[in-house]
CSV table of C-alpha atoms in Angstrom, one decimal:
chain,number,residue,atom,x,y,z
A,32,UNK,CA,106.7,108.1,131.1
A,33,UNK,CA,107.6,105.4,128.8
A,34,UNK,CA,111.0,104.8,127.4
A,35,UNK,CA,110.1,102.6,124.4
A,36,UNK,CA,111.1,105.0,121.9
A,37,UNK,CA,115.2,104.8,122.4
A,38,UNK,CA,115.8,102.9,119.3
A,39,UNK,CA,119.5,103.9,118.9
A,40,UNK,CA,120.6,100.6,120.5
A,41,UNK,CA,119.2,97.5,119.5
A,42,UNK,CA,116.8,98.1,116.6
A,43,UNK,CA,119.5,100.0,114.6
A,44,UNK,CA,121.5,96.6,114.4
A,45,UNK,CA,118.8,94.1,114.4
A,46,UNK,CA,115.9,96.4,113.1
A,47,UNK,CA,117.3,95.5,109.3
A,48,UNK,CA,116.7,91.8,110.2
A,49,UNK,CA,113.9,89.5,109.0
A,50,UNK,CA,113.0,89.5,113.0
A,51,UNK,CA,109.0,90.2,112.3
A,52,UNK,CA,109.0,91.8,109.4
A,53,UNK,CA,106.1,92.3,107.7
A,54,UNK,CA,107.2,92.5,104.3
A,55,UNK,CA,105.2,93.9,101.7
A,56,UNK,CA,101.7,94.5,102.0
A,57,UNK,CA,99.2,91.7,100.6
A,58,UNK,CA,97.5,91.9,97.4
A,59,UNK,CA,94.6,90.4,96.5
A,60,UNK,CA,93.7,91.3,93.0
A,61,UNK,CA,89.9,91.1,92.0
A,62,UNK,CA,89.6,90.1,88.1
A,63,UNK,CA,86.9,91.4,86.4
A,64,UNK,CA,83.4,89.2,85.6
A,65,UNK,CA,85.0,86.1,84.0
A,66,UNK,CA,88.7,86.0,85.0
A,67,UNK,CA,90.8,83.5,84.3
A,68,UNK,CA,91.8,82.8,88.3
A,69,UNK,CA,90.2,85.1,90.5
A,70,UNK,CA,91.5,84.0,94.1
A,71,UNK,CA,95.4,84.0,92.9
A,72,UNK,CA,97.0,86.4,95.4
A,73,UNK,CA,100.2,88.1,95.2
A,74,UNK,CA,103.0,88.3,97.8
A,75,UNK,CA,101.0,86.9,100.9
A,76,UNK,CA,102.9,85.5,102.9
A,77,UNK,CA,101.6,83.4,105.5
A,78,UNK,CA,103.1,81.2,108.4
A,79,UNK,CA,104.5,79.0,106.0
A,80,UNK,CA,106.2,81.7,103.7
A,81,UNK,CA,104.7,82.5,100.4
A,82,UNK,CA,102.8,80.5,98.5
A,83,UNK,CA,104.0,79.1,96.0
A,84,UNK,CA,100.7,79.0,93.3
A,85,UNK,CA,99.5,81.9,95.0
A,86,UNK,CA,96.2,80.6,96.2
A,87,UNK,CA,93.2,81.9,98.6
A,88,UNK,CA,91.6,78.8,99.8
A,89,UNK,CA,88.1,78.9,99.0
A,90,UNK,CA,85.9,81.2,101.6
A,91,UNK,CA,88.9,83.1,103.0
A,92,UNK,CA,89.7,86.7,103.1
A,93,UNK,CA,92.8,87.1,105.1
A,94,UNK,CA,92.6,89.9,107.6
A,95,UNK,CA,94.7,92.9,106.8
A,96,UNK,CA,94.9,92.6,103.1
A,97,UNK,CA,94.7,95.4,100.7
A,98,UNK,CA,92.4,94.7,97.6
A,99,UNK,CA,93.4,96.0,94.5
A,100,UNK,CA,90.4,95.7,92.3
A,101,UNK,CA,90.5,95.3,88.2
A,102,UNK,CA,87.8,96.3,86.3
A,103,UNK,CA,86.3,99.1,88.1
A,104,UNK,CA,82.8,100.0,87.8
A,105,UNK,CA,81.4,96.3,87.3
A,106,UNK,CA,81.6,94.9,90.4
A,107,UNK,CA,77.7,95.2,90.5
A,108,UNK,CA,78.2,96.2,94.3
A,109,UNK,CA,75.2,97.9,95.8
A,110,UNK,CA,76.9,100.8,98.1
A,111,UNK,CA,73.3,102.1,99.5
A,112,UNK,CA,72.6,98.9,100.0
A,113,UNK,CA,75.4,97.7,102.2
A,114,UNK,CA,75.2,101.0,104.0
A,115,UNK,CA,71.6,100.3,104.7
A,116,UNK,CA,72.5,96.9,105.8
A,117,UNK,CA,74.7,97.6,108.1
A,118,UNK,CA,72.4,100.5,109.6
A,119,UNK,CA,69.6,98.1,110.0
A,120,UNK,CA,71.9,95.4,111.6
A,121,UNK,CA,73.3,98.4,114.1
A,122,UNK,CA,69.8,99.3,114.9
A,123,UNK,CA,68.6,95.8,116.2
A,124,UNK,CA,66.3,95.2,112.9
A,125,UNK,CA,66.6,91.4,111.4
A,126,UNK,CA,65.9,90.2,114.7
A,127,UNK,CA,68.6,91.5,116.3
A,128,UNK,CA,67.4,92.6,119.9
A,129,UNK,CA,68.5,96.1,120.7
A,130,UNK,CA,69.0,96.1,124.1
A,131,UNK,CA,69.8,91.9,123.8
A,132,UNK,CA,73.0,90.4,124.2
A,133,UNK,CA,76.6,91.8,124.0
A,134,UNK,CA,77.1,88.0,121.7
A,135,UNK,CA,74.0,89.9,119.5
A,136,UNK,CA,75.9,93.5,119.4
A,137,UNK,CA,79.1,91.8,118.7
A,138,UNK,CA,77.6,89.8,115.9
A,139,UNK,CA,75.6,93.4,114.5
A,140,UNK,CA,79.2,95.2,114.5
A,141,UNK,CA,81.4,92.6,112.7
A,142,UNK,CA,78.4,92.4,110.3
A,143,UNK,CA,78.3,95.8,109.8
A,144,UNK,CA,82.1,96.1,109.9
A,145,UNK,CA,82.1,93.6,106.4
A,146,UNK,CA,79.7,95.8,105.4
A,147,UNK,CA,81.9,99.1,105.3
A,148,UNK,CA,84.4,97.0,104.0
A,149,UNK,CA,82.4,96.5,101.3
A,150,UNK,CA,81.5,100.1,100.9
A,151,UNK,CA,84.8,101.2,101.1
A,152,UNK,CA,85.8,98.3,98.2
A,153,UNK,CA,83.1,100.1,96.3
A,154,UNK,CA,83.4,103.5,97.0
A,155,UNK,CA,87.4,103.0,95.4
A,156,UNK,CA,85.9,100.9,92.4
A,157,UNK,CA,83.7,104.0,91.8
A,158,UNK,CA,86.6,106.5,92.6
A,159,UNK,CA,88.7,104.6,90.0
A,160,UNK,CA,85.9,104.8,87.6
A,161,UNK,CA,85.3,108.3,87.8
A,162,UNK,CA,86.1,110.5,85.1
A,163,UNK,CA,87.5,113.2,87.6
A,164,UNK,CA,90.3,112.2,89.9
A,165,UNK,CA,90.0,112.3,93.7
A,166,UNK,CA,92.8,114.9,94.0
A,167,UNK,CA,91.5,117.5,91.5
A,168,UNK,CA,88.6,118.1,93.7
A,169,UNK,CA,88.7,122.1,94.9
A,170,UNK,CA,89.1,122.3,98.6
A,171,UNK,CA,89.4,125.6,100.2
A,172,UNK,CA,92.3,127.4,101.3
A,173,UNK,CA,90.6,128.1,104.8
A,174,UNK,CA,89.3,124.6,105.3
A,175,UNK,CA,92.6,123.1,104.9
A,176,UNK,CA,93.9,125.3,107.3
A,177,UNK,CA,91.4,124.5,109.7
A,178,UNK,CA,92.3,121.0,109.4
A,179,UNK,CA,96.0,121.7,110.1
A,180,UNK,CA,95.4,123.6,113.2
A,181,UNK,CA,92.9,121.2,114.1
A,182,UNK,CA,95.6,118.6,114.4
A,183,UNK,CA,97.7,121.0,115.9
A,184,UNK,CA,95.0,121.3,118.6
A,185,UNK,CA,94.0,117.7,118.7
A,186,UNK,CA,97.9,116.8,119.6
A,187,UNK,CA,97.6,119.1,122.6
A,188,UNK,CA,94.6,117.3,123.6
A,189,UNK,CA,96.4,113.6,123.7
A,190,UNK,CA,98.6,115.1,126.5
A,191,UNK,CA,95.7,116.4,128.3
A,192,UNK,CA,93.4,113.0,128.5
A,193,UNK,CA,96.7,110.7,127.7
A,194,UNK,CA,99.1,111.9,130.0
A,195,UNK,CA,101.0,108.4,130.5
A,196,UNK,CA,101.3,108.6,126.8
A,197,UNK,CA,104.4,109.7,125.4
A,198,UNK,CA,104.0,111.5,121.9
A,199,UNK,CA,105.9,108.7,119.6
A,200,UNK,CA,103.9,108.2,116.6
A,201,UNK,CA,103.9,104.3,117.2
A,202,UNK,CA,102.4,104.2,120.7
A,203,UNK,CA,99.8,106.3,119.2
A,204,UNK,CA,99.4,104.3,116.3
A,205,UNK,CA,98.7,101.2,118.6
A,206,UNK,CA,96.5,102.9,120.6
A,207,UNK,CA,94.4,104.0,117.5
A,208,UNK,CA,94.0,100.2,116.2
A,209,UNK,CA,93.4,98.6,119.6
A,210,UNK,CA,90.5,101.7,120.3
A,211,UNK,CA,89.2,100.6,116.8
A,212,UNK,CA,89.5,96.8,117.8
A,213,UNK,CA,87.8,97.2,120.7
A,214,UNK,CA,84.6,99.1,119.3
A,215,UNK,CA,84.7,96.3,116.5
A,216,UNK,CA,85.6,93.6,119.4
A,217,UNK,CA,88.4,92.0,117.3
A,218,UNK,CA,91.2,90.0,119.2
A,219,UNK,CA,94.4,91.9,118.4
A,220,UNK,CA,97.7,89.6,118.2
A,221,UNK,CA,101.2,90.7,119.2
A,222,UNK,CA,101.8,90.3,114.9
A,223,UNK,CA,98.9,92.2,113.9
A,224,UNK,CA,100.0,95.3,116.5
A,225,UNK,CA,103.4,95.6,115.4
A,226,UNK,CA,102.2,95.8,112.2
A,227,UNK,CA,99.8,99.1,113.0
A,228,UNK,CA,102.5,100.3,114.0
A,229,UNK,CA,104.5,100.5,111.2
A,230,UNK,CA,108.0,100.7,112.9
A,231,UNK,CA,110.6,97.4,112.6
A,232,UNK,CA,109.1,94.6,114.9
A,233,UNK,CA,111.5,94.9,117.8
A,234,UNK,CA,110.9,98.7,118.0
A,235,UNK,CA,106.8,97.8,118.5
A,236,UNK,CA,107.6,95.3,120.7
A,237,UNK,CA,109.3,97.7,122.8
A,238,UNK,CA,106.5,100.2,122.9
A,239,UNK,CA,104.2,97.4,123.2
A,240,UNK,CA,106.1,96.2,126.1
A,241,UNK,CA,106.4,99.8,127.7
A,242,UNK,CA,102.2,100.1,127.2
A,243,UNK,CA,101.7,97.2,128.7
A,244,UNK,CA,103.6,97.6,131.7
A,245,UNK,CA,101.9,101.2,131.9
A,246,UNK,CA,98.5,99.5,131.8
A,247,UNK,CA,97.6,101.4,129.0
A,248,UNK,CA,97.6,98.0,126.9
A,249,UNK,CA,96.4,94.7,129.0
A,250,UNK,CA,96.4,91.0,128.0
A,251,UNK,CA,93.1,89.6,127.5
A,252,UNK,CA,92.4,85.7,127.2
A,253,UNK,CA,90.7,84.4,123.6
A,254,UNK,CA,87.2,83.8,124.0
A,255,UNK,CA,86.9,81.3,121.8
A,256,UNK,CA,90.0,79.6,123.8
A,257,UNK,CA,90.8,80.9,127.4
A,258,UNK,CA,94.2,79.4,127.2
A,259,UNK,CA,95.5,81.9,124.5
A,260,UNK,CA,96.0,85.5,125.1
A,261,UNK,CA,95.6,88.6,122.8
A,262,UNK,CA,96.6,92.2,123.3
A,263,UNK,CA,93.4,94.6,124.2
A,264,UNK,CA,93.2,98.6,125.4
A,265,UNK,CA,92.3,99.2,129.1
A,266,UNK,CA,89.2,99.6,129.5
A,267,UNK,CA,90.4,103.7,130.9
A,268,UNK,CA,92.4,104.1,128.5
A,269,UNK,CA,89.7,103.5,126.0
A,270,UNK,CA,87.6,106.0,127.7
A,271,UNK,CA,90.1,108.5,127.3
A,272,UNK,CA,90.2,107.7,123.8
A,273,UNK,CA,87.1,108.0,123.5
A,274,UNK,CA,86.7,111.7,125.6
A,275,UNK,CA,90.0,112.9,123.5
A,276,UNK,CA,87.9,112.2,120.5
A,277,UNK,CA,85.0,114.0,121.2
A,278,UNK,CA,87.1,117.0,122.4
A,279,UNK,CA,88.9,116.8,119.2
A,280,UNK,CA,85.5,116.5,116.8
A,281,UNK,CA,84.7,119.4,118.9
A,282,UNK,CA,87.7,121.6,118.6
A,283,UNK,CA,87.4,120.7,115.0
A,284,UNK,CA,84.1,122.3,114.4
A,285,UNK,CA,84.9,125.2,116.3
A,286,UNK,CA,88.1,125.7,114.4
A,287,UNK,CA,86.4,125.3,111.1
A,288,UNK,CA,83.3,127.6,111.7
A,289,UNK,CA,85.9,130.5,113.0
A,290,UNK,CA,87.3,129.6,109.2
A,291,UNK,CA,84.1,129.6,107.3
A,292,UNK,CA,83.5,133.1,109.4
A,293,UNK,CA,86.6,135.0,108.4
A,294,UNK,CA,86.2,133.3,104.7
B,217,UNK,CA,96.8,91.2,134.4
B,218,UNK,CA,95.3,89.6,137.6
B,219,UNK,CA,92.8,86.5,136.3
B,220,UNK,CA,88.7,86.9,136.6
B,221,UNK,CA,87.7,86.2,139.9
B,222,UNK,CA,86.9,82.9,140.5
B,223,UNK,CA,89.3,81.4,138.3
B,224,UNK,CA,92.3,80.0,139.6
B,225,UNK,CA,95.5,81.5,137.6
B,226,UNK,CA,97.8,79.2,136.2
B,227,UNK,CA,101.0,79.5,137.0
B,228,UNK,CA,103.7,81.7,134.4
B,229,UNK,CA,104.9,79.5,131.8
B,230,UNK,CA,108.9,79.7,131.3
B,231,UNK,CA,110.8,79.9,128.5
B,232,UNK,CA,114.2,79.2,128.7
B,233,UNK,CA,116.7,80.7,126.3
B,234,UNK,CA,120.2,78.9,126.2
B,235,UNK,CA,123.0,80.7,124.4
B,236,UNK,CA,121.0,83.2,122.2
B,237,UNK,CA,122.7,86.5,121.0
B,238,UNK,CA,122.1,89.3,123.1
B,239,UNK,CA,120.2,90.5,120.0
B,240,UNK,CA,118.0,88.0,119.7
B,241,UNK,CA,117.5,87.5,123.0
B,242,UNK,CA,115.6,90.7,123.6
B,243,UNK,CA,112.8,90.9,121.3
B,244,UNK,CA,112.3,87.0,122.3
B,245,UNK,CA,112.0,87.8,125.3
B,246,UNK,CA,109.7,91.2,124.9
B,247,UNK,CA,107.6,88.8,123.3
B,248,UNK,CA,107.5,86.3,125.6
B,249,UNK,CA,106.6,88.6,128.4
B,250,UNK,CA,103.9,90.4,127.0
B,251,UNK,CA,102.2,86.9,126.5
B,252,UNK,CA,102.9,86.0,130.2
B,253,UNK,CA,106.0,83.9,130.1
B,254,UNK,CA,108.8,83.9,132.3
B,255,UNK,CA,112.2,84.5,130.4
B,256,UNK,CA,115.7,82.6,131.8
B,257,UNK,CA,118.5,83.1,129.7
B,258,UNK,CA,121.0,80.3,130.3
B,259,UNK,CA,124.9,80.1,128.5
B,260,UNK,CA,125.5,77.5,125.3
B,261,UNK,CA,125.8,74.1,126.6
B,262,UNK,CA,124.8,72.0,129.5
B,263,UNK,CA,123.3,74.0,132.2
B,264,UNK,CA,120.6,73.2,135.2
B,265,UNK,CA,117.6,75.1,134.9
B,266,UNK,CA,114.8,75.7,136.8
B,267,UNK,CA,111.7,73.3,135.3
B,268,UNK,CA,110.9,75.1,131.6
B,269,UNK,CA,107.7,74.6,129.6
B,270,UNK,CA,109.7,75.7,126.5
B,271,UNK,CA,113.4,76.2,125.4
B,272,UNK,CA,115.3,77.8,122.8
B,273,UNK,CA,118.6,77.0,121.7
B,274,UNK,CA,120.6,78.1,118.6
B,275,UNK,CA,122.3,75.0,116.8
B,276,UNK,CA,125.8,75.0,115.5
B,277,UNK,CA,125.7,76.8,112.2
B,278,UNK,CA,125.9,75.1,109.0
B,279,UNK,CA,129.0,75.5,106.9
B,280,UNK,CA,128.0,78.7,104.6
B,281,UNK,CA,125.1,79.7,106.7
B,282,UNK,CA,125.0,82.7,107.8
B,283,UNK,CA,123.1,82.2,110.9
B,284,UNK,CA,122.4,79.0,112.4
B,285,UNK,CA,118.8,78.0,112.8
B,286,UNK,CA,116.9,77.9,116.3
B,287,UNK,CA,116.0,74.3,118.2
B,288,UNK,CA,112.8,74.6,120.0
B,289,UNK,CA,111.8,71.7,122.4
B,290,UNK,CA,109.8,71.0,125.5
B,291,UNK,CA,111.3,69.7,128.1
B,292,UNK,CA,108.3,69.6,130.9
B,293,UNK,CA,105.1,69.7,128.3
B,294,UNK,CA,106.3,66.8,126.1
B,295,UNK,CA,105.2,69.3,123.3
B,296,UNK,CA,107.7,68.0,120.8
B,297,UNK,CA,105.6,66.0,118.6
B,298,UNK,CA,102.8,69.4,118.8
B,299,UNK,CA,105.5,71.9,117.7
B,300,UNK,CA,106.4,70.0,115.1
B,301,UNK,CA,103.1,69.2,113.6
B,302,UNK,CA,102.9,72.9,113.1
B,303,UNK,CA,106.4,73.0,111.4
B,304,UNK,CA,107.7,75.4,114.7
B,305,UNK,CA,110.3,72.8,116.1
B,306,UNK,CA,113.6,74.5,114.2
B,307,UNK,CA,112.4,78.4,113.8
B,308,UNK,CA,114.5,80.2,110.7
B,309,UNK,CA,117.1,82.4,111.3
B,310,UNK,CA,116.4,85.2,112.1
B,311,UNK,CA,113.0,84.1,113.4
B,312,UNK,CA,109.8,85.6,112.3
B,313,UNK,CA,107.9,87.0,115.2
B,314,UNK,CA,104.4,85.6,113.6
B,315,UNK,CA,106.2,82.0,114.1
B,316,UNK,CA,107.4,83.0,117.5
B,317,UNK,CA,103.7,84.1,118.5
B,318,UNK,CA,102.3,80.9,116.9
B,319,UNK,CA,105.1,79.0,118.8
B,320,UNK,CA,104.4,80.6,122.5
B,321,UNK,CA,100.2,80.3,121.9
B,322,UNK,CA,100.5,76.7,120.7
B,323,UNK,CA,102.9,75.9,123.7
B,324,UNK,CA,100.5,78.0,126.0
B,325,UNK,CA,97.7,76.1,125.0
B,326,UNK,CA,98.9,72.7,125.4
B,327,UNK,CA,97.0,71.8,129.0
């Protein structure tokens, strides 16, 4: 078992440092039609500190940034069809050949991965928009139960397929963004991990450290440039991932129907 | 990781660390590590080393600052000018672990 989680010694003292913190969480803020400036950004902070005019540079969208959007409900984004682009582009339509290269499935995902982006921009312009508030929305007594002892159950079933895992909430949390990575074949940095997660730098380092040794977490060269490195799940790690999920959507429907039953 | 098969690996690259707060030195050198470099920690000063593609030193502190700033140079690549072109040669204090990822890649890419 890994000992990554034993934070009492160093990360107490130097987990209140700058050492890789991520500070606060980017903002981009998305004017309505005719704004005034409509790639200033505030509080990204990039290699070189922040900003100082607070400036996107024309074409980029940097990765991990959460947009705030102004003006909801004129965006004039088409949610059905994104959705319908990116299910035609997963299918192998637009020339895409289904059972063609992994270059052509990679190029289908990251295309359909801008594409939920998108929807999911949309679907919180809409949700801001709406005259009835996401959390006023009547949800059963017996279906949020079933969720809870769904997670209770889908806990159980990380020990069962993860066994080399330790429970701590960050290994799990890198685990859950490199599985995601992976299906989306995105090169994960050391950064970009300690930020999933969400524990002071040296503390993720630790774990990611711990995982790596464990195998559960290997180094993988770029392919772009063979000389640099990123982080990647094992390729059996990510098919336990995978078999715990499927267990757990199980579990979750069976927990649910024995709800809807007694209801 | 073992390299693909028919591809000769490359030998670890090694970072040397000369007088860095116990600390410091150990998230340095997590991070180092999981990119594939050797560690050596060495004391302040003068000190024989075995051959180092990188090393990290911190300087004397500045009257009033609170913690001194870190040199980085190149003893073996000749990376100097590199690091420096990508504003990595002095690393605040304390360092930010996207600079000290940007500063082991761009030293790991130098051929």
């Amino acid at each position: 078992m890994m000992d990554a989680g034993q934070d009492a010694g160093f990360s107490q003292g130097f987990g209140s440092s700058d050492f890789g913190q991520a500070g606060p969480i980017p903002v981009v803020r998305i004017a309505p039609a005719r704004p005034p400036d409509d790639t200033r950004i505030n509080n990204l902070h990039g290699p070189g500190g922040p900003d100082p005019d607070g400036v996107v540079p024309d074409g980029m969208v940097p990765h991990g940034i959460v947009v705030e959007a102004i003006g909801a409900g004129r965006s004039g984004l088409d949610l059905l069809a994104l959705q319908a682009l990116a299910g035609q582009m997963r299918s192998g339509q637009f020339g895409v050949d289904p059972g063609g290269s992994e270059q052509a499935m990679t190029i289908a995902r990251q295309v359909a991965d801008m594409a939920q982006g998108l929807a999911a921009l949309a679907d919180r312009l809409v949700g801001q928009g709406s005259a009835v508030p996401a959390e006023t929305i009547e949800v059963a007594e017996g279906d949020c139960v079933a969720f809870l002892e769904s997670q209770f159950r889908i806990r159980r079933l990380r020990a069962r397929h993860l066994p080399a895992l330790s429970l701590g909430e960050p290994a799990w949390d890198i685990l859950l963004d490199l599985a995601v990575a992976q299906y989306w074949r995105r090169e994960t940095s050391v950064t970009s991990l300690c930020i999933a997660a969400d524990v002071p730098s040296t503390t993720a380092l630790r774990w990611i450290n711990s995982m790596t040794r464990e195998g559960l977490i290997v180094r993988r060269p770029c392919q772009r440039d063979g000389r640099r490195s990123f982080l990647a799940i094992a390729p059996e790690t990510y098919q336990a991932m995978l078999a715990m999920a499927a267990d757990s959507l199980r579990t979750e429907q069976r927990v649910r129907a024995r709800y809807q039953r007694a209801a | 990781m073992a390299g693909h098969a028919g591809v000769a690996a490359r030998p670890p690259l090694r970072l040397a660390l000369f007088g860095l707060p116990p600390a410091l030195v150990e998230p340095v050198a997590m991070l180092a590590e999981i990119l594939g470099w050797v560690v050596f920690e060495a004391p302040p000063g003068p000190a024989m080393l075995p051959p180092a593609d990188l090393c990290l030193a911190m300087l004397p502190a500045d009257a009033g600052a609170p913690l001194p700033p870190i040199a980085v140079w190149s003893p073996d690549k000749h990376l100097n000018e590199h690091i420096s072109s990508h504003g990595l040669s002095i690393l605040e204090q304390p360092p930010c672990i996207q600079h000290l990822e940007q500063l082991l890649q761009i030293s790991a890419d130098w051929p």
